[in-house]
Amino acid sequence: MVAFAEVTPTARIDRAAHGWRAKCLQRLVRLELPVPQTVALPALTVRAIAAGTPVDCAAILAHFGAAPLISVRPSPENPDWGGPATVLNIGLNAERHRELAARHGQQAADAIYLRFVQSYATHVARLDPDMFAATAPSPEAVTAALQVYATEMDEEFPQDPARQLSEVLRSMARAWEGTTARLLRQAKGAPVDAPLGLVVQAMAQGLGQGISGSGVVQFVDPVTGEPQVTGRYLGQGQGRDALKAPQAMFLTHDARGPSLEDIAPGLVADLIRHGTACRARLREEMQIEFTIEDGRLAVLDAVRVQRSARAGLRIAVALATDGVIPREEAVLRVEPRALTELLHPQVDPRGTRDVIARGIAASPGAAVGRIVFSSHAAQASAARGEPCILVRRETAPEDIRGMHSAAGVLTERGGVTSHAAVIARGLGLPCVVGADLRLDAKNKRVQANGRSFGEGDVITVDGTTGQVLAGAVDMLAPALDSHFQTLLGWADEFRDIGVRANADTPADAATARQFAAQGIGLCRTEHMFFEEDRLVAMREMIFADTSEDRAASLARLLPMQRADFVQLFEIMAGLPVCIRLFDPPLHEFLPHSREGLRELAEALDKPLSEVTRRAEALTEFNPMLGMRGVRLGVVLPEIYDMQAQAIFEATVEVARRGAAVVPEIMIPLVSARREVELVKTRVDAVAAAVRVKAGRDFAYKLGVMVETPRAALRAGEIAQHAAFLSFGTNDLTQMTYGLSRDDAGRFMNTYVQQGVFPEDPFHILDVDGVGELLLIGAERGRKTRADLTVSICGEHGGNPESIAFCRKAGFDYVSCSPYRVPLARLAAAHLALKDRCG
Ligand code: PEP
Ligand code: MG
């Protein structure tokens, strides 16, 4: 025979054995809330029931007095794991039906009996719900429902309450063990053998001559988390009917219609009092289900309020501010990934979605705009004040200005570290890459899901889900309010690894400051050369025949670059700024079309044939493994000389205005110590020259970006000349796997689906392979130089799992796109707090 326990203040009810609902009800009982009599069946009992052990239902029923009506609700360990549907009014039979009719009227009695028969037939006897389609309650409807049951089941509807209860318990216990239910809850993080408790409770009917009905109340808005009495009350109603019934009343006085407070202010005051007690003792915002029977209030159940990410954050902050939970707990209650929803506009989940394509969710948030197919069109659209979505096969550095002008970006090709993805994340621009659509750029059409869209058609890009939707949809605005700032401020108190931002422009830097990044961990300087006025000088430099000519073109770029750095230093106000010297292959700065080459020939006053020949000569078979990064710095040292001069002169200028900066200069794509020596010698010489000319001293740091496996392996000797090592895990992943970051999107899904890679390594750091190189690099580097600063600045820097790895490896900081800084700060705090708790 199986065991159960009555829920009293002193009974031994615990969450692991009886489930969260039983435990929660016990807490409500201890708070002396008017909870109807309740019995809890522990998971062991429920499992035994599922296995066929008989239940002494008469013994359970005996707890509820003579001829009781009862309900059974699921009580898993975690409310998010779901459970079988609640069954109300067990115990109803012909006799009780007659009694109810005499006491509360025929219609009320019919409604309840009909509902019980329907619910029993579908949930317990597993009959088709269509056979019991909703009909108005009447004696005929009840008879018809009983008839259907008898015909389908070959027996009369069970009249014995003990048998009804036994069948309900058995069916709920078995439903929990079913494959679908198991898969559903496993998807929500439940262990394979997650237990289920059940709660049996006396029905408190919302029926009677006086004020009688049922309702649901909560004390915060579920979308914003703002304090607000929310819910409905339905006279003569049952269960959660009030939430669906159009005639339901508001709870407190409301201009929109009648309220429970209008007719029973005392009861509403009681409800609010109970709500306050629940919040304080259960340490959570709860939704309370209640009934009123002839003016007597009963609290049937309390569940954690369902909430959006923004409401979740606000609730956690409010609970900590009110001293209900400690700050540490508030920080831990907010999932770092949930912050993404607060930072960007989102597609309103309540609306409908007309999905036309799916791709990789490359940069979160959603944007609505008209389709444009070129950067030029994007800029024109922005000039007209018309939001647009830039649709490209893939993007290149020359698209950056178009991306700046667009509301969102959509590409046919690319993975999470493709150019479009990286830049969009930096700009906080919603972006979907590698989408299943076909772009016909020549005819300015895009085919998606059998439909065709042209320039000017409105679409929505949802970079949070990777979906592309036809037309405009309703959006939710970002929520960067004081609650957000408060929570992240607390997170900063707990975390023990630094968080910087990757920021290339003043706008990025301003975003980085707004999100309280502790500096810039990567400024990709090449992006500064794509502005129209600079591009010309840049191209002249590329076409220069001699070192002098090259220096002359660079001299024109120098003041612009210096101004860039002055701006960055000023925005960052003394925080560290790590500037990466020029990295990409030069051909990226050349025009790709014949028309562009002709314009260039004109500007350079050279024959088209020569310009074309020189451009072709710069073409490489594998540009990402070619003349880029430090290799350019060694072969064409004037570029780095100019950049170093601009950095140092900016340092002096800013220092003169009273702000001290210690710039950090980072050399990209290093693979050998000698490369660092060569660059360092020249940079030191430039520094000395600027010091002499300015008559002012300044400090700076020179470091190395570890992006090649060889640099990681040789970090010991490289660190002899480097004050810091920053792992560029985008290139390092690409080179460790021998896998092009721009092409990986084509087969990554298949690879992940077939289990070749557990995850996309460009997205989640491959801790086994690339991670080992990080550990080796950090260890060998630090052996040479104990005070070496070690960090990560690839896209992984904003990923919680990767942050965990870097923190464990003792890295000093992570650097990520500005919009991921809040997530990184919170994720780092979680790691530190979880370590503290063991
Ligand atoms: C990297 O390679 O990890 C990196 C940050 O540099 P980029 O993405 O500019 O190549
Ligand atoms: Mg790189």
mmCIF file with all atom_site columns, N, CA and C and ligand atoms in Angstrom, residues 522 524 580 583 624 628 668-669 705 707 728-732 734-735 741, ligand 2:
data_model
loop_
_atom_site.group_PDB
_atom_site.id
_atom_site.type_symbol
_atom_site.label_atom_id
_atom_site.label_alt_id
_atom_site.label_comp_id
_atom_site.label_asym_id
_atom_site.label_entity_id
_atom_site.label_seq_id
_atom_site.pdbx_PDB_ins_code
_atom_site.Cartn_x
_atom_site.Cartn_y
_atom_site.Cartn_z
_atom_site.occupancy
_atom_site.B_iso_or_equiv
_atom_site.pdbx_formal_charge
_atom_site.auth_seq_id
_atom_site.auth_comp_id
_atom_site.auth_asym_id
_atom_site.auth_atom_id
_atom_site.pdbx_PDB_model_num
ATOM   1  N  N  . LEU A 1 522 ? 40.153 45.480 -27.896 1.00 0.00 ? 522 LEU A N  1
ATOM   2  C  CA . LEU A 1 522 ? 40.543 45.326 -29.303 1.00 0.00 ? 522 LEU A CA 1
ATOM   3  C  C  . LEU A 1 522 ? 39.924 46.455 -30.104 1.00 0.00 ? 522 LEU A C  1
ATOM   4  N  N  . ARG A 1 524 ? 40.025 47.482 -33.869 1.00 0.00 ? 524 ARG A N  1
ATOM   5  C  CA . ARG A 1 524 ? 40.488 47.035 -35.194 1.00 0.00 ? 524 ARG A CA 1
ATOM   6  C  C  . ARG A 1 524 ? 40.659 48.287 -36.060 1.00 0.00 ? 524 ARG A C  1
ATOM   7  N  N  . ARG A 1 580 ? 44.911 47.551 -32.138 1.00 0.00 ? 580 ARG A N  1
ATOM   8  C  CA . ARG A 1 580 ? 45.576 46.560 -32.989 1.00 0.00 ? 580 ARG A CA 1
ATOM   9  C  C  . ARG A 1 580 ? 46.075 47.240 -34.261 1.00 0.00 ? 580 ARG A C  1
ATOM   10 N  N  . ASP A 1 583 ? 45.589 45.025 -39.974 1.00 0.00 ? 583 ASP A N  1
ATOM   11 C  CA . ASP A 1 583 ? 45.552 43.563 -40.097 1.00 0.00 ? 583 ASP A CA 1
ATOM   12 C  C  . ASP A 1 583 ? 45.186 42.991 -41.473 1.00 0.00 ? 583 ASP A C  1
ATOM   13 N  N  . MET A 1 624 ? 43.441 35.055 -46.300 1.00 0.00 ? 624 MET A N  1
ATOM   14 C  CA . MET A 1 624 ? 43.451 35.013 -44.835 1.00 0.00 ? 624 MET A CA 1
ATOM   15 C  C  . MET A 1 624 ? 44.737 34.394 -44.287 1.00 0.00 ? 624 MET A C  1
ATOM   16 N  N  . ARG A 1 628 ? 49.049 39.597 -44.610 1.00 0.00 ? 628 ARG A N  1
ATOM   17 C  CA . ARG A 1 628 ? 48.203 40.368 -43.719 1.00 0.00 ? 628 ARG A CA 1
ATOM   18 C  C  . ARG A 1 628 ? 48.853 40.420 -42.345 1.00 0.00 ? 628 ARG A C  1
ATOM   19 N  N  . PRO A 1 668 ? 49.083 42.038 -34.792 1.00 0.00 ? 668 PRO A N  1
ATOM   20 C  CA . PRO A 1 668 ? 48.241 40.898 -35.186 1.00 0.00 ? 668 PRO A CA 1
ATOM   21 C  C  . PRO A 1 668 ? 48.976 39.821 -35.979 1.00 0.00 ? 668 PRO A C  1
ATOM   22 N  N  . LEU A 1 669 ? 48.432 38.624 -35.910 1.00 0.00 ? 669 LEU A N  1
ATOM   23 C  CA . LEU A 1 669 ? 48.837 37.480 -36.726 1.00 0.00 ? 669 LEU A CA 1
ATOM   24 C  C  . LEU A 1 669 ? 50.310 37.100 -36.624 1.00 0.00 ? 669 LEU A C  1
ATOM   25 N  N  . MET A 1 705 ? 48.987 39.643 -30.447 1.00 0.00 ? 705 MET A N  1
ATOM   26 C  CA . MET A 1 705 ? 47.720 38.949 -30.602 1.00 0.00 ? 705 MET A CA 1
ATOM   27 C  C  . MET A 1 705 ? 48.054 37.514 -31.012 1.00 0.00 ? 705 MET A C  1
ATOM   28 N  N  . GLU A 1 707 ? 47.078 34.466 -32.629 1.00 0.00 ? 707 GLU A N  1
ATOM   29 C  CA . GLU A 1 707 ? 46.030 34.026 -33.564 1.00 0.00 ? 707 GLU A CA 1
ATOM   30 C  C  . GLU A 1 707 ? 46.473 32.841 -34.392 1.00 0.00 ? 707 GLU A C  1
ATOM   31 N  N  . GLY A 1 728 ? 43.349 35.895 -30.144 1.00 0.00 ? 728 GLY A N  1
ATOM   32 C  CA . GLY A 1 728 ? 42.340 36.186 -31.174 1.00 0.00 ? 728 GLY A CA 1
ATOM   33 C  C  . GLY A 1 728 ? 41.772 34.846 -31.611 1.00 0.00 ? 728 GLY A C  1
ATOM   34 N  N  . THR A 1 729 ? 40.743 34.430 -30.902 1.00 0.00 ? 729 THR A N  1
ATOM   35 C  CA . THR A 1 729 ? 40.273 33.047 -31.095 1.00 0.00 ? 729 THR A CA 1
ATOM   36 C  C  . THR A 1 729 ? 39.481 32.850 -32.389 1.00 0.00 ? 729 THR A C  1
ATOM   37 N  N  . ASN A 1 730 ? 39.156 33.931 -33.094 1.00 0.00 ? 730 ASN A N  1
ATOM   38 C  CA . ASN A 1 730 ? 38.507 33.734 -34.406 1.00 0.00 ? 730 ASN A CA 1
ATOM   39 C  C  . ASN A 1 730 ? 39.515 33.122 -35.366 1.00 0.00 ? 730 ASN A C  1
ATOM   40 N  N  . ASP A 1 731 ? 40.651 33.816 -35.525 1.00 0.00 ? 731 ASP A N  1
ATOM   41 C  CA . ASP A 1 731 ? 41.669 33.278 -36.413 1.00 0.00 ? 731 ASP A CA 1
ATOM   42 C  C  . ASP A 1 731 ? 42.296 32.012 -35.836 1.00 0.00 ? 731 ASP A C  1
ATOM   43 N  N  . LEU A 1 732 ? 42.459 31.998 -34.523 1.00 0.00 ? 732 LEU A N  1
ATOM   44 C  CA . LEU A 1 732 ? 43.102 30.817 -33.929 1.00 0.00 ? 732 LEU A CA 1
ATOM   45 C  C  . LEU A 1 732 ? 42.232 29.570 -34.145 1.00 0.00 ? 732 LEU A C  1
ATOM   46 N  N  . GLN A 1 734 ? 40.112 29.214 -36.657 1.00 0.00 ? 734 GLN A N  1
ATOM   47 C  CA . GLN A 1 734 ? 40.211 28.970 -38.097 1.00 0.00 ? 734 GLN A CA 1
ATOM   48 C  C  . GLN A 1 734 ? 41.484 28.193 -38.425 1.00 0.00 ? 734 GLN A C  1
ATOM   49 N  N  . MET A 1 735 ? 42.579 28.615 -37.814 1.00 0.00 ? 735 MET A N  1
ATOM   50 C  CA . MET A 1 735 ? 43.862 27.992 -38.160 1.00 0.00 ? 735 MET A CA 1
ATOM   51 C  C  . MET A 1 735 ? 44.082 26.660 -37.453 1.00 0.00 ? 735 MET A C  1
ATOM   52 N  N  . ARG A 1 741 ? 36.704 30.610 -41.633 1.00 0.00 ? 741 ARG A N  1
ATOM   53 C  CA . ARG A 1 741 ? 35.612 31.159 -40.824 1.00 0.00 ? 741 ARG A CA 1
ATOM   54 C  C  . ARG A 1 741 ? 34.513 31.745 -41.700 1.00 0.00 ? 741 ARG A C  1
HETATM 55 MG MG . MG  B 2 .   ? 42.143 37.880 -36.323 1.00 0.00 ? 2   MG  B MG 1
#
